[in-house]
Amino acid sequence: MYLKAFSDLVLVNQLKAEDDRAAFNELYLRYWKVIYDIAAKKLQDPDLAKDVVHDLFVELWYKRHTLVIHTTFAGYLYTMLNHRFIDLQRKKAVHTRAQNELLKTHETASESVHDSFIYAELETRLMHRIEHLPPAMRQIFLLSRQEQLSPQEIAERLSLSTQTVKNQIQNALLRLKEFQMEK
């Protein structure tokens, strides 16, 4: 079947109704480069842009049966991409706040001997909390914090995408921050 002649609408309908991988591949080939170029320009990080585009098309595949497109397919992809940008900005802001809170905790704890004991207790509790993270998340978090590996190095070591590693680190920090806020 020669899919290049079909419109996006026909390919989307084939994808939805028939799980047509060839239709999905044709849509991917038509749009991945355009979406990647937009992401790379916005993010100023080619690796992150690749991960975002990859995740976008993976999400598209998983949501293929429930796709409701009120615009062109290109417009739909652009909207999905903008939602990814917003999510990344939100995660970055949360990550920055969590790091700042951890830094404040560390700085305050080192001010006095009494605070040092409190810090040691918090560190013990934090390590206990880290031990209760899901195994993959814990492994990624510890590689990041104890071995000080970059997300790219962790991704290569564990055969994961860099974005998956970043997401796992972010989720671990969020869980640890929730633990800190409970105290």
Backbone as a printed PyTorch tensor [residue, N CA C, xyz], in Angstrom:
tensor([[[  0.8390,  -1.1780,   0.0000],
         [  0.0000,   0.0000,   0.0000],
         [  0.8860,   1.2440,   0.0000]],

        [[  0.6840,   2.1270,  -0.9280],
         [  1.4820,   3.3370,  -1.0670],
         [  0.8300,   4.4430,  -0.2480]],

        [[  1.3550,   4.6800,   0.9710],
         [  0.7150,   5.5690,   1.9370],
         [  1.0140,   7.0390,   1.7120]],

        [[  2.0530,   7.3510,   0.9620],
         [  2.4140,   8.7590,   0.7650],
         [  1.3020,   9.5320,   0.0640]],

        [[  0.4730,   8.8360,  -0.6930],
         [ -0.6030,   9.5000,  -1.4230],
         [ -1.7940,   9.8250,  -0.5240]],

        [[ -1.8790,   9.2020,   0.6370],
         [ -3.0300,   9.4070,   1.5170],
         [ -2.8840,  10.6760,   2.3460]],

        [[ -4.0140,  11.2760,   2.6430],
         [ -4.0130,  12.4720,   3.4980],
         [ -3.7620,  12.0640,   4.9500]],

        [[ -3.4140,  13.0520,   5.7540],
         [ -3.2200,  12.8040,   7.1850],
         [ -4.4890,  12.2350,   7.8050]],

        [[ -5.6360,  12.7800,   7.4140],
         [ -6.9120,  12.3330,   7.9740],
         [ -7.1480,  10.8500,   7.7040]],

        [[ -6.8810,  10.4160,   6.4880],
         [ -7.0440,   8.9980,   6.1380],
         [ -6.0900,   8.1460,   6.9720]],

        [[ -4.8520,   8.5810,   7.1060],
         [ -3.8700,   7.8230,   7.8850],
         [ -4.2590,   7.7610,   9.3580]],

        [[ -4.7360,   8.8740,   9.9060],
         [ -5.1740,   8.8800,  11.3100],
         [ -6.3420,   7.9240,  11.4900]],

        [[ -7.2800,   7.9290,  10.5550],
         [ -8.4220,   7.0120,  10.6570],
         [ -7.9780,   5.5560,  10.5720]],

        [[ -7.0120,   5.2570,   9.7120],
         [ -6.4720,   3.8960,   9.6390],
         [ -5.7820,   3.5230,  10.9500]],

        [[ -5.0690,   4.4600,  11.4940],
         [ -4.3700,   4.2400,  12.7600],
         [ -5.3700,   3.9390,  13.8670]],

        [[ -6.4310,   4.7200,  13.9480],
         [ -7.4330,   4.5520,  15.0030],
         [ -8.2220,   3.2490,  14.8360]],

        [[ -8.6900,   3.0050,  13.6290],
         [ -9.6040,   1.8850,  13.4010],
         [ -8.8960,   0.5480,  13.2540]],

        [[ -7.7120,   0.5560,  12.6760],
         [ -7.0770,  -0.7070,  12.3050],
         [ -5.7240,  -0.9460,  12.9650]],

        [[ -5.3260,  -0.0730,  13.9010],
         [ -3.9890,  -0.1930,  14.5030],
         [ -2.9130,  -0.3010,  13.4250]],

        [[ -3.0760,   0.4580,  12.3870],
         [ -2.2110,   0.3690,  11.2170],
         [ -0.8440,   0.9890,  11.5030]],

        [[  0.1450,   0.1220,  11.7340],
         [  1.5020,   0.5980,  12.0270],
         [  2.1110,   1.3290,  10.8290]],

        [[  1.7840,   0.8830,   9.6490],
         [  2.3160,   1.5500,   8.4580],
         [  1.7880,   2.9840,   8.3780]],

        [[  0.5220,   3.1790,   8.7330],
         [ -0.0490,   4.5340,   8.7510],
         [  0.6590,   5.3790,   9.8080]],

        [[  0.8970,   4.7920,  10.9710],
         [  1.6150,   5.5050,  12.0340],
         [  3.0170,   5.8800,  11.5560]],

        [[  3.7070,   4.9230,  10.9420],
         [  5.0640,   5.1880,  10.4490],
         [  5.0750,   6.3080,   9.4100]],

        [[  4.0790,   6.3170,   8.5460],
         [  4.0070,   7.3780,   7.5360],
         [  3.7920,   8.7400,   8.1940]],

        [[  2.9060,   8.8010,   9.1820],
         [  2.6880,  10.0590,   9.9120],
         [  3.9660,  10.4880,  10.6310]],

        [[  4.6400,   9.5180,  11.2190],
         [  5.9050,   9.8120,  11.9010],
         [  6.9160,  10.3940,  10.9120]],

        [[  7.0730,   9.7410,   9.7650],
         [  8.0420,  10.2060,   8.7700],
         [  7.6940,  11.6010,   8.2430]],

        [[  6.4030,  11.8970,   8.1600],
         [  5.9890,  13.2110,   7.6720],
         [  6.3080,  14.3280,   8.6700]],

        [[  6.2140,  14.0180,   9.9580],
         [  6.2160,  15.1020,  10.9420],
         [  7.3420,  15.0950,  11.9630]],

        [[  8.0950,  14.0180,  12.1080],
         [  9.0750,  13.9770,  13.1960],
         [ 10.1070,  15.0910,  13.0740]],

        [[ 10.5670,  15.3490,  11.8640],
         [ 11.6240,  16.3510,  11.6710],
         [ 11.1160,  17.7570,  11.9970]],

        [[  9.9130,  18.0650,  11.5660],
         [  9.3360,  19.3860,  11.8440],
         [  9.1670,  19.5680,  13.3470]],

        [[  8.6160,  18.5640,  14.0020],
         [  8.3930,  18.6270,  15.4490],
         [  9.7410,  18.6920,  16.1730]],

        [[ 10.6970,  17.9010,  15.7140],
         [ 12.0340,  17.9340,  16.3290],
         [ 12.6590,  19.3250,  16.2050]],

        [[ 12.5730,  19.9220,  15.0190],
         [ 13.1740,  21.2440,  14.8140],
         [ 12.5640,  22.2830,  15.7560]],

        [[ 11.2490,  22.2340,  15.9300],
         [ 10.5840,  23.1660,  16.8490],
         [ 11.0770,  22.9160,  18.2740]],

        [[ 11.1210,  21.6470,  18.6690],
         [ 11.5460,  21.2980,  20.0330],
         [ 13.0040,  21.6910,  20.2700]],

        [[ 13.8610,  21.4210,  19.3050],
         [ 15.2840,  21.7440,  19.4670],
         [ 15.4900,  23.2520,  19.5910]],

        [[ 14.7460,  24.0110,  18.8170],
         [ 14.8650,  25.4690,  18.8870],
         [ 14.3670,  25.9790,  20.2400]],

        [[ 13.2550,  25.4640,  20.6960],
         [ 12.6670,  25.9230,  21.9570],
         [ 13.5050,  25.4920,  23.1590]],

        [[ 13.9650,  24.2530,  23.1550],
         [ 14.6500,  23.6960,  24.3220],
         [ 16.1510,  23.9800,  24.3330]],

        [[ 16.7210,  24.2680,  23.1860],
         [ 18.1640,  24.5080,  23.0870],
         [ 18.9690,  23.3080,  23.5900]],

        [[ 18.4060,  22.1160,  23.4130],
         [ 19.0570,  20.8830,  23.8680],
         [ 18.6430,  19.7680,  22.9100]],

        [[ 19.5020,  19.4010,  21.9570],
         [ 19.1320,  18.4000,  20.9520],
         [ 18.7270,  17.0510,  21.5520]],

        [[ 19.4250,  16.6080,  22.5950],
         [ 19.0810,  15.3180,  23.1980],
         [ 17.7100,  15.3700,  23.8520]],

        [[ 17.4420,  16.4370,  24.5760],
         [ 16.1320,  16.5920,  25.2050],
         [ 15.0490,  16.7000,  24.1350]],

        [[ 15.3390,  17.4040,  23.0570],
         [ 14.3750,  17.5310,  21.9610],
         [ 14.0550,  16.1590,  21.3660]],

        [[ 15.0780,  15.3240,  21.1620],
         [ 14.8470,  13.9660,  20.6520],
         [ 13.9630,  13.1740,  21.6060]],

        [[ 14.2520,  13.2760,  22.8990],
         [ 13.4560,  12.5540,  23.8880],
         [ 12.0100,  13.0360,  23.8930]],

        [[ 11.8200,  14.3400,  23.7960],
         [ 10.4670,  14.9010,  23.7940],
         [  9.6960,  14.4140,  22.5700]],

        [[ 10.3200,  14.4460,  21.4010],
         [  9.6550,  13.9920,  20.1750],
         [  9.3600,  12.4960,  20.2590]],

        [[ 10.3070,  11.7310,  20.7580],
         [ 10.0940,  10.2910,  20.9290],
         [  8.9010,  10.0420,  21.8470]],

        [[  8.8870,  10.6950,  22.9920],
         [  7.7960,  10.5100,  23.9500],
         [  6.4600,  10.9600,  23.3690]],

        [[  6.4780,  12.0260,  22.5700],
         [  5.2580,  12.5180,  21.9480],
         [  4.6660,  11.4630,  21.0130]],

        [[  5.4990,  10.8540,  20.1880],
         [  4.9910,   9.8460,  19.2580],
         [  4.6120,   8.5490,  19.9760]],

        [[  5.3080,   8.2270,  21.0500],
         [  4.9060,   7.0620,  21.8550],
         [  3.5250,   7.3150,  22.4440]],

        [[  3.3110,   8.5120,  22.9770],
         [  1.9950,   8.8610,  23.5310],
         [  0.9260,   8.8000,  22.4420]],

        [[  1.2560,   9.3030,  21.2650],
         [  0.3190,   9.2610,  20.1420],
         [ -0.0780,   7.8160,  19.8310]],

        [[  0.8960,   6.9170,  19.8250],
         [  0.6000,   5.5100,  19.5530],
         [ -0.3260,   4.9340,  20.6260]],

        [[ -0.0320,   5.2020,  21.8810],
         [ -0.8490,   4.6510,  22.9570],
         [ -2.2520,   5.2460,  22.9910]],

        [[ -2.4110,   6.4690,  22.5250],
         [ -3.7210,   7.1250,  22.5450],
         [ -4.4380,   7.0390,  21.1950]],

        [[ -3.9340,   6.2090,  20.3020],
         [ -4.4500,   6.1870,  18.9400],
         [ -5.9450,   5.8850,  18.8670]],

        [[ -6.4750,   5.0500,  19.7750],
         [ -7.8860,   4.6760,  19.7190],
         [ -8.7980,   5.7960,  20.2010]],

        [[ -8.2600,   6.7160,  20.9760],
         [ -9.0870,   7.7790,  21.5550],
         [ -8.7570,   9.1510,  20.9810]],

        [[ -8.0190,   9.1880,  19.8890],
         [ -7.6580,  10.4750,  19.2830],
         [ -8.9060,  11.2260,  18.8380]],

        [[ -8.9700,  12.4750,  19.2390],
         [-10.0100,  13.3790,  18.7580],
         [ -9.2760,  14.6210,  18.2710]],

        [[ -9.2500,  14.7810,  16.9770],
         [ -8.4820,  15.8690,  16.3790],
         [ -9.4620,  16.8680,  15.7760]],

        [[ -9.4600,  18.0900,  16.3280],
         [-10.3710,  19.1350,  15.8670],
         [ -9.7010,  20.1020,  14.8970]],

        [[ -8.4680,  19.8480,  14.5970],
         [ -7.6920,  20.7260,  13.7220],
         [ -6.9470,  19.8260,  12.7410]],

        [[ -5.9210,  20.3330,  12.1210],
         [ -5.0960,  19.4840,  11.2640],
         [ -4.2540,  18.5640,  12.1470]],

        [[ -3.7370,  17.5220,  11.5690],
         [ -2.8730,  16.6220,  12.3340],
         [ -1.6130,  17.3550,  12.7770]],

        [[ -1.0670,  18.1900,  11.9090],
         [  0.1210,  18.9750,  12.2770],
         [ -0.1980,  19.8890,  13.4580]],

        [[ -1.3690,  20.5020,  13.4380],
         [ -1.7910,  21.3530,  14.5550],
         [ -1.9450,  20.5640,  15.8360]],

        [[ -2.4640,  19.3530,  15.7080],
         [ -2.6240,  18.4790,  16.8740],
         [ -1.2540,  18.1470,  17.4750]],

        [[ -0.2960,  17.7950,  16.6200],
         [  1.0560,  17.4950,  17.1060],
         [  1.6870,  18.7230,  17.7590]],

        [[  1.4720,  19.8800,  17.1650],
         [  2.0260,  21.1180,  17.7230],
         [  1.4360,  21.3850,  19.1110]],

        [[  0.1410,  21.1420,  19.2680],
         [ -0.5000,  21.3090,  20.5800],
         [  0.0780,  20.3210,  21.5840]],

        [[  0.2520,  19.0710,  21.1640],
         [  0.8710,  18.0760,  22.0530],
         [  2.2630,  18.5370,  22.4790]],

        [[  3.0150,  19.0670,  21.5340],
         [  4.3720,  19.5310,  21.8200],
         [  4.3490,  20.6950,  22.8100]],

        [[  3.4340,  21.6230,  22.6270],
         [  3.3300,  22.7450,  23.5640],
         [  2.9760,  22.2670,  24.9630]],

        [[  2.1140,  21.2570,  25.0630],
         [  1.8010,  20.6900,  26.3790],
         [  3.0560,  20.0780,  27.0070]],

        [[  3.8890,  19.4650,  26.2000],
         [  5.1520,  18.9050,  26.7070],
         [  6.0600,  20.0180,  27.2280]],

        [[  6.1180,  21.1330,  26.5020],
         [  6.9350,  22.2620,  26.9530],
         [  6.4470,  22.7740,  28.3060]],

        [[  5.1430,  22.9050,  28.4440],
         [  4.5700,  23.3830,  29.7100],
         [  4.9090,  22.4090,  30.8300]],

        [[  4.7640,  21.1170,  30.5700],
         [  5.0990,  20.1100,  31.5870],
         [  6.5680,  20.1970,  31.9850]],

        [[  7.4440,  20.3670,  31.0000],
         [  8.8760,  20.4740,  31.2950],
         [  9.1740,  21.7070,  32.1410]],

        [[  8.5410,  22.8300,  31.8180],
         [  8.7550,  24.0470,  32.6040],
         [  8.2560,  23.8560,  34.0310]],

        [[  7.1090,  23.2240,  34.1840],
         [  6.5500,  22.9820,  35.5090],
         [  7.4790,  22.0690,  36.3170]],

        [[  7.9540,  21.0070,  35.6940],
         [  8.8610,  20.0880,  36.3840],
         [ 10.1670,  20.7760,  36.7560]],

        [[ 10.6540,  21.6240,  35.8590],
         [ 11.8970,  22.3370,  36.1470],
         [ 11.7100,  23.2770,  37.3320]],

        [[ 10.5740,  23.9530,  37.3930],
         [ 10.3020,  24.8670,  38.5060],
         [ 10.2020,  24.1020,  39.8200]],

        [[  9.5200,  22.9670,  39.8020],
         [  9.3940,  22.1460,  41.0100],
         [ 10.7640,  21.6280,  41.4250]],

        [[ 11.5490,  21.1910,  40.4490],
         [ 12.8910,  20.6810,  40.7230],
         [ 13.7520,  21.7660,  41.3670]],

        [[ 13.6880,  22.9680,  40.8280],
         [ 14.4770,  24.0780,  41.3700],
         [ 14.0460,  24.3930,  42.7960]],

        [[ 12.7370,  24.4340,  43.0340],
         [ 12.2550,  24.6950,  44.3970],
         [ 12.6970,  23.5970,  45.3490]],

        [[ 12.6200,  22.3470,  44.9050],
         [ 13.0320,  21.2300,  45.7680],
         [ 14.5240,  21.3280,  46.0880]],

        [[ 15.3270,  21.6350,  45.0910],
         [ 16.7650,  21.7740,  45.3360],
         [ 17.0430,  22.9310,  46.2900]],

        [[ 16.3440,  24.0400,  46.1000],
         [ 16.5340,  25.1830,  46.9960],
         [ 16.1470,  24.8360,  48.4250]],

        [[ 15.0620,  24.0930,  48.5880],
         [ 14.6420,  23.6760,  49.9260],
         [ 15.6800,  22.7510,  50.5560]],

        [[ 16.2090,  21.8420,  49.7620],
         [ 17.2390,  20.9490,  50.2890],
         [ 18.5000,  21.7280,  50.6570]],

        [[ 18.8560,  22.7120,  49.8480],
         [ 20.0210,  23.5440,  50.1630],
         [ 19.7870,  24.3460,  51.4360]],

        [[ 18.5910,  24.9060,  51.5760],
         [ 18.2670,  25.6540,  52.7950],
         [ 18.3640,  24.7460,  54.0120]],

        [[ 17.8340,  23.5320,  53.8880],
         [ 17.8890,  22.5790,  54.9910],
         [ 19.3370,  22.2750,  55.3450]],

        [[ 20.1560,  22.0620,  54.3380],
         [ 21.5610,  21.7460,  54.5700],
         [ 22.2920,  22.9300,  55.2120]],

        [[ 22.0890,  24.1330,  54.7060],
         [ 22.7620,  25.3160,  55.2490],
         [ 22.3500,  25.5650,  56.6950]],

        [[ 21.0610,  25.4500,  56.9570],
         [ 20.5590,  25.6750,  58.3080],
         [ 21.1020,  24.6180,  59.2640]],

        [[ 21.1630,  23.3890,  58.7980],
         [ 21.6010,  22.2910,  59.6610],
         [ 23.0620,  22.4330,  60.0640]],

        [[ 23.8620,  23.0640,  59.2360],
         [ 25.2840,  23.1720,  59.5510],
         [ 25.6080,  24.3640,  60.4540]],

        [[ 24.6100,  25.1270,  60.8560],
         [ 24.8510,  26.3280,  61.6620],
         [ 25.2100,  26.0280,  63.1090]],

        [[ 24.7840,  24.9340,  63.6370],
         [ 25.0830,  24.6440,  65.0460],
         [ 25.2110,  23.1430,  65.2590]],

        [[ 25.7730,  22.7870,  66.4070],
         [ 25.9280,  21.3700,  66.7410],
         [ 24.5580,  20.7180,  66.8550]],

        [[ 23.6500,  21.4020,  67.5000],
         [ 22.2960,  20.8670,  67.6460],
         [ 21.6650,  20.6290,  66.2780]],

        [[ 21.8380,  21.6170,  65.4150],
         [ 21.3140,  21.4760,  64.0650],
         [ 21.9990,  20.3320,  63.3220]],

        [[ 23.2660,  20.0910,  63.6230],
         [ 23.9800,  18.9800,  62.9940],
         [ 23.3570,  17.6430,  63.3620]],

        [[ 22.9410,  17.5190,  64.6180],
         [ 22.2630,  16.2890,  65.0350],
         [ 20.9260,  16.1410,  64.3130]],

        [[ 20.2260,  17.2460,  64.2000],
         [ 18.9490,  17.2190,  63.4850],
         [ 19.1860,  16.8340,  62.0240]],

        [[ 20.2210,  17.4220,  61.4330],
         [ 20.5530,  17.1160,  60.0490],
         [ 20.8580,  15.6230,  59.8860]],

        [[ 21.6250,  15.0770,  60.8200],
         [ 21.9560,  13.6470,  60.7570],
         [ 20.6840,  12.8120,  60.8300]],

        [[ 19.7710,  13.2130,  61.6950],
         [ 18.5100,  12.4920,  61.8180],
         [ 17.6930,  12.6030,  60.5190]],

        [[ 17.6390,  13.8000,  59.9750],
         [ 16.9300,  13.9880,  58.7070],
         [ 17.5720,  13.1740,  57.5840]],

        [[ 18.9060,  13.1620,  57.5820],
         [ 19.6120,  12.3970,  56.5570],
         [ 19.3050,  10.9100,  56.6860]],

        [[ 19.2600,  10.4290,  57.9260],
         [ 18.9130,   9.0260,  58.1640],
         [ 17.5040,   8.7490,  57.6600]],

        [[ 16.5950,   9.6450,  57.9920],
         [ 15.2070,   9.4750,  57.5330],
         [ 15.1190,   9.5630,  56.0080]],

        [[ 15.8920,  10.4830,  55.4480],
         [ 15.9030,  10.6310,  54.0010],
         [ 16.4310,   9.3620,  53.3320]],

        [[ 17.5110,   8.8100,  53.8560],
         [ 18.0490,   7.5600,  53.3040],
         [ 17.0310,   6.4280,  53.4430]],

        [[ 16.3250,   6.4290,  54.5690],
         [ 15.2720,   5.4310,  54.7670],
         [ 14.1890,   5.6110,  53.6980]],

        [[ 13.8420,   6.8770,  53.4330],
         [ 12.8250,   7.1670,  52.4160],
         [ 13.3410,   6.7760,  51.0280]],

        [[ 14.6120,   7.0400,  50.7640],
         [ 15.2020,   6.6600,  49.4770],
         [ 15.1340,   5.1460,  49.2930]],

        [[ 15.3620,   4.4020,  50.3680],
         [ 15.2960,   2.9380,  50.2950],
         [ 13.8970,   2.4530,  49.9300]],

        [[ 12.8830,   3.2800,  50.1850],
         [ 11.5110,   2.8840,  49.8880],
         [ 11.0090,   3.3990,  48.5340]],

        [[ 11.8850,   4.0560,  47.7730],
         [ 11.5230,   4.4260,  46.4060],
         [ 11.4390,   3.1450,  45.5740]],

        [[ 10.6670,   3.1550,  44.4890],
         [ 10.6590,   1.9900,  43.6000],
         [ 12.0930,   1.6810,  43.1510]],

        [[ 12.4220,   0.4080,  42.9850],
         [ 13.8110,   0.0140,  42.7040],
         [ 14.4660,   0.7680,  41.5430]],

        [[ 13.7890,   0.8890,  40.4210],
         [ 14.4010,   1.5660,  39.2710],
         [ 14.6230,   3.0440,  39.5750]],

        [[ 13.6400,   3.6700,  40.2070],
         [ 13.7670,   5.0840,  40.5630],
         [ 14.9070,   5.2850,  41.5490]],

        [[ 14.9980,   4.3940,  42.5350],
         [ 16.0560,   4.4880,  43.5430],
         [ 17.4270,   4.3520,  42.8790]],

        [[ 17.5590,   3.3660,  41.9870],
         [ 18.8420,   3.1410,  41.3170],
         [ 19.2640,   4.3800,  40.5260]],

        [[ 18.3410,   4.9360,  39.7720],
         [ 18.6450,   6.1180,  38.9690],
         [ 18.9950,   7.2960,  39.8690]],

        [[ 18.2170,   7.4960,  40.9370],
         [ 18.4620,   8.6160,  41.8540],
         [ 19.8360,   8.4840,  42.5090]],

        [[ 20.1810,   7.2840,  42.9630],
         [ 21.4740,   7.0930,  43.6240],
         [ 22.6440,   7.2510,  42.6500]],

        [[ 22.4720,   6.7820,  41.4170],
         [ 23.5240,   6.9980,  40.4170],
         [ 23.7290,   8.4960,  40.1770]],

        [[ 22.6340,   9.2230,  40.2060],
         [ 22.7060,  10.6680,  39.9990],
         [ 23.3520,  11.3750,  41.1760]],

        [[ 22.9680,  11.0090,  42.3980],
         [ 23.4040,  11.7630,  43.5710],
         [ 24.6800,  11.2120,  44.2100]],

        [[ 24.8170,   9.9100,  44.2720],
         [ 25.9980,   9.3460,  44.9280],
         [ 27.1830,   9.2470,  43.9700]],

        [[ 26.9120,   8.7460,  42.7580],
         [ 28.0070,   8.6250,  41.7940],
         [ 28.1410,   9.8780,  40.9270]],

        [[ 27.2060,  10.7860,  41.0780],
         [ 27.1930,  12.0610,  40.3700],
         [ 27.3010,  11.8860,  38.8570]],

        [[ 26.5580,  10.9010,  38.3380],
         [ 26.5090,  10.6870,  36.8960],
         [ 25.4710,  11.6210,  36.2940]],

        [[ 25.7040,  12.0390,  35.0820],
         [ 24.7360,  12.8810,  34.3750],
         [ 23.5780,  11.9950,  33.9010]],

        [[ 22.4240,  12.5930,  33.5980],
         [ 21.3110,  11.7980,  33.0640],
         [ 21.7110,  11.0170,  31.8120]],

        [[ 22.5320,  11.6210,  30.9620],
         [ 22.9870,  10.9350,  29.7510],
         [ 23.8200,   9.6970,  30.1050]],

        [[ 24.7230,   9.8230,  31.0710],
         [ 25.5630,   8.6880,  31.4770],
         [ 24.7090,   7.5830,  32.0900]],

        [[ 23.7360,   7.9710,  32.8900],
         [ 22.8390,   6.9840,  33.5050],
         [ 22.0280,   6.2910,  32.4230]],

        [[ 21.5160,   7.0680,  31.4670],
         [ 20.7170,   6.5040,  30.3760],
         [ 21.5240,   5.4750,  29.5960]],

        [[ 22.7740,   5.7910,  29.3120],
         [ 23.6190,   4.8520,  28.5740],
         [ 23.8990,   3.6010,  29.4020]],

        [[ 24.1630,   3.7950,  30.6780],
         [ 24.4780,   2.6570,  31.5480],
         [ 23.2810,   1.7090,  31.6870]],

        [[ 22.0610,   2.2760,  31.7530],
         [ 20.8690,   1.4640,  32.0120],
         [ 20.0330,   1.1990,  30.7620]],

        [[ 20.5170,   1.6410,  29.6050],
         [ 19.8020,   1.4670,  28.3330],
         [ 18.3960,   2.0690,  28.3980]],

        [[ 18.3220,   3.3150,  28.8380],
         [ 17.0620,   4.0470,  28.9140],
         [ 17.2180,   5.3420,  28.1300]],

        [[ 16.0870,   5.9900,  27.8620],
         [ 16.1850,   7.3090,  27.2430],
         [ 16.5980,   8.3190,  28.3050]],

        [[ 17.2680,   9.3540,  27.8680],
         [ 17.7010,  10.4060,  28.7880],
         [ 16.4950,  11.0360,  29.4690]],

        [[ 15.4040,  11.2190,  28.7080],
         [ 14.2090,  11.8320,  29.3030],
         [ 13.6210,  10.9380,  30.3900]],

        [[ 13.6490,   9.6270,  30.2010],
         [ 13.1670,   8.7130,  31.2330],
         [ 13.9900,   8.8770,  32.4980]],

        [[ 15.2960,   8.9740,  32.3480],
         [ 16.1750,   9.1640,  33.5110],
         [ 15.8400,  10.4740,  34.2060]],

        [[ 15.7000,  11.5510,  33.4280],
         [ 15.3780,  12.8510,  34.0250],
         [ 14.0340,  12.7990,  34.7440]],

        [[ 13.0640,  12.1320,  34.1310],
         [ 11.7460,  12.0080,  34.7620],
         [ 11.8420,  11.2380,  36.0700]],

        [[ 12.6190,  10.1560,  36.0890],
         [ 12.7620,   9.3610,  37.3110],
         [ 13.4370,  10.1720,  38.4180]],

        [[ 14.4550,  10.9390,  38.0720],
         [ 15.1310,  11.7840,  39.0650],
         [ 14.1540,  12.8250,  39.5940]],

        [[ 13.4040,  13.4420,  38.6790],
         [ 12.4240,  14.4550,  39.0820],
         [ 11.3660,  13.8470,  40.0010]],

        [[ 10.8610,  12.6750,  39.6440],
         [  9.8460,  12.0240,  40.4760],
         [ 10.4080,  11.6550,  41.8430]],

        [[ 11.6510,  11.2120,  41.8840],
         [ 12.2790,  10.8870,  43.1720],
         [ 12.3890,  12.1390,  44.0290]],

        [[ 12.8170,  13.2400,  43.4330],
         [ 12.9300,  14.4950,  44.1870],
         [ 11.5730,  14.9500,  44.7050]],

        [[ 10.5370,  14.7750,  43.8720],
         [  9.1950,  15.1540,  44.3270],
         [  8.7550,  14.3020,  45.5120]],

        [[  9.0050,  13.0120,  45.4400],
         [  8.6300,  12.1280,  46.5550],
         [  9.4130,  12.4740,  47.8160]],

        [[ 10.6810,  12.7700,  47.6450],
         [ 11.5030,  13.1230,  48.8030],
         [ 11.0860,  14.4770,  49.3690]],

        [[ 10.6800,  15.3740,  48.5080],
         [ 10.2030,  16.6700,  48.9920],
         [  8.9020,  16.4840,  49.7690]],

        [[  8.0190,  15.6310,  49.2660],
         [  6.7820,  15.3460,  49.9940],
         [  7.1130,  14.7940,  51.3740]],

        [[  8.1130,  13.9340,  51.4480],
         [  8.5450,  13.3830,  52.7310],
         [  9.0420,  14.4980,  53.6380]],

        [[  9.8260,  15.4130,  53.0700],
         [ 10.3730,  16.5180,  53.8570],
         [  9.2450,  17.4070,  54.3750]],

        [[  8.2190,  17.6340,  53.5640],
         [  7.1190,  18.5070,  53.9610],
         [  6.2570,  17.8650,  55.0460]],

        [[  6.2830,  16.5370,  55.1470],
         [  5.5220,  15.8370,  56.1840],
         [  6.1430,  16.0410,  57.5570]],

        [[  7.4100,  16.3770,  57.6040],
         [  8.1160,  16.5220,  58.8840],
         [  7.7910,  17.8200,  59.5500]]])
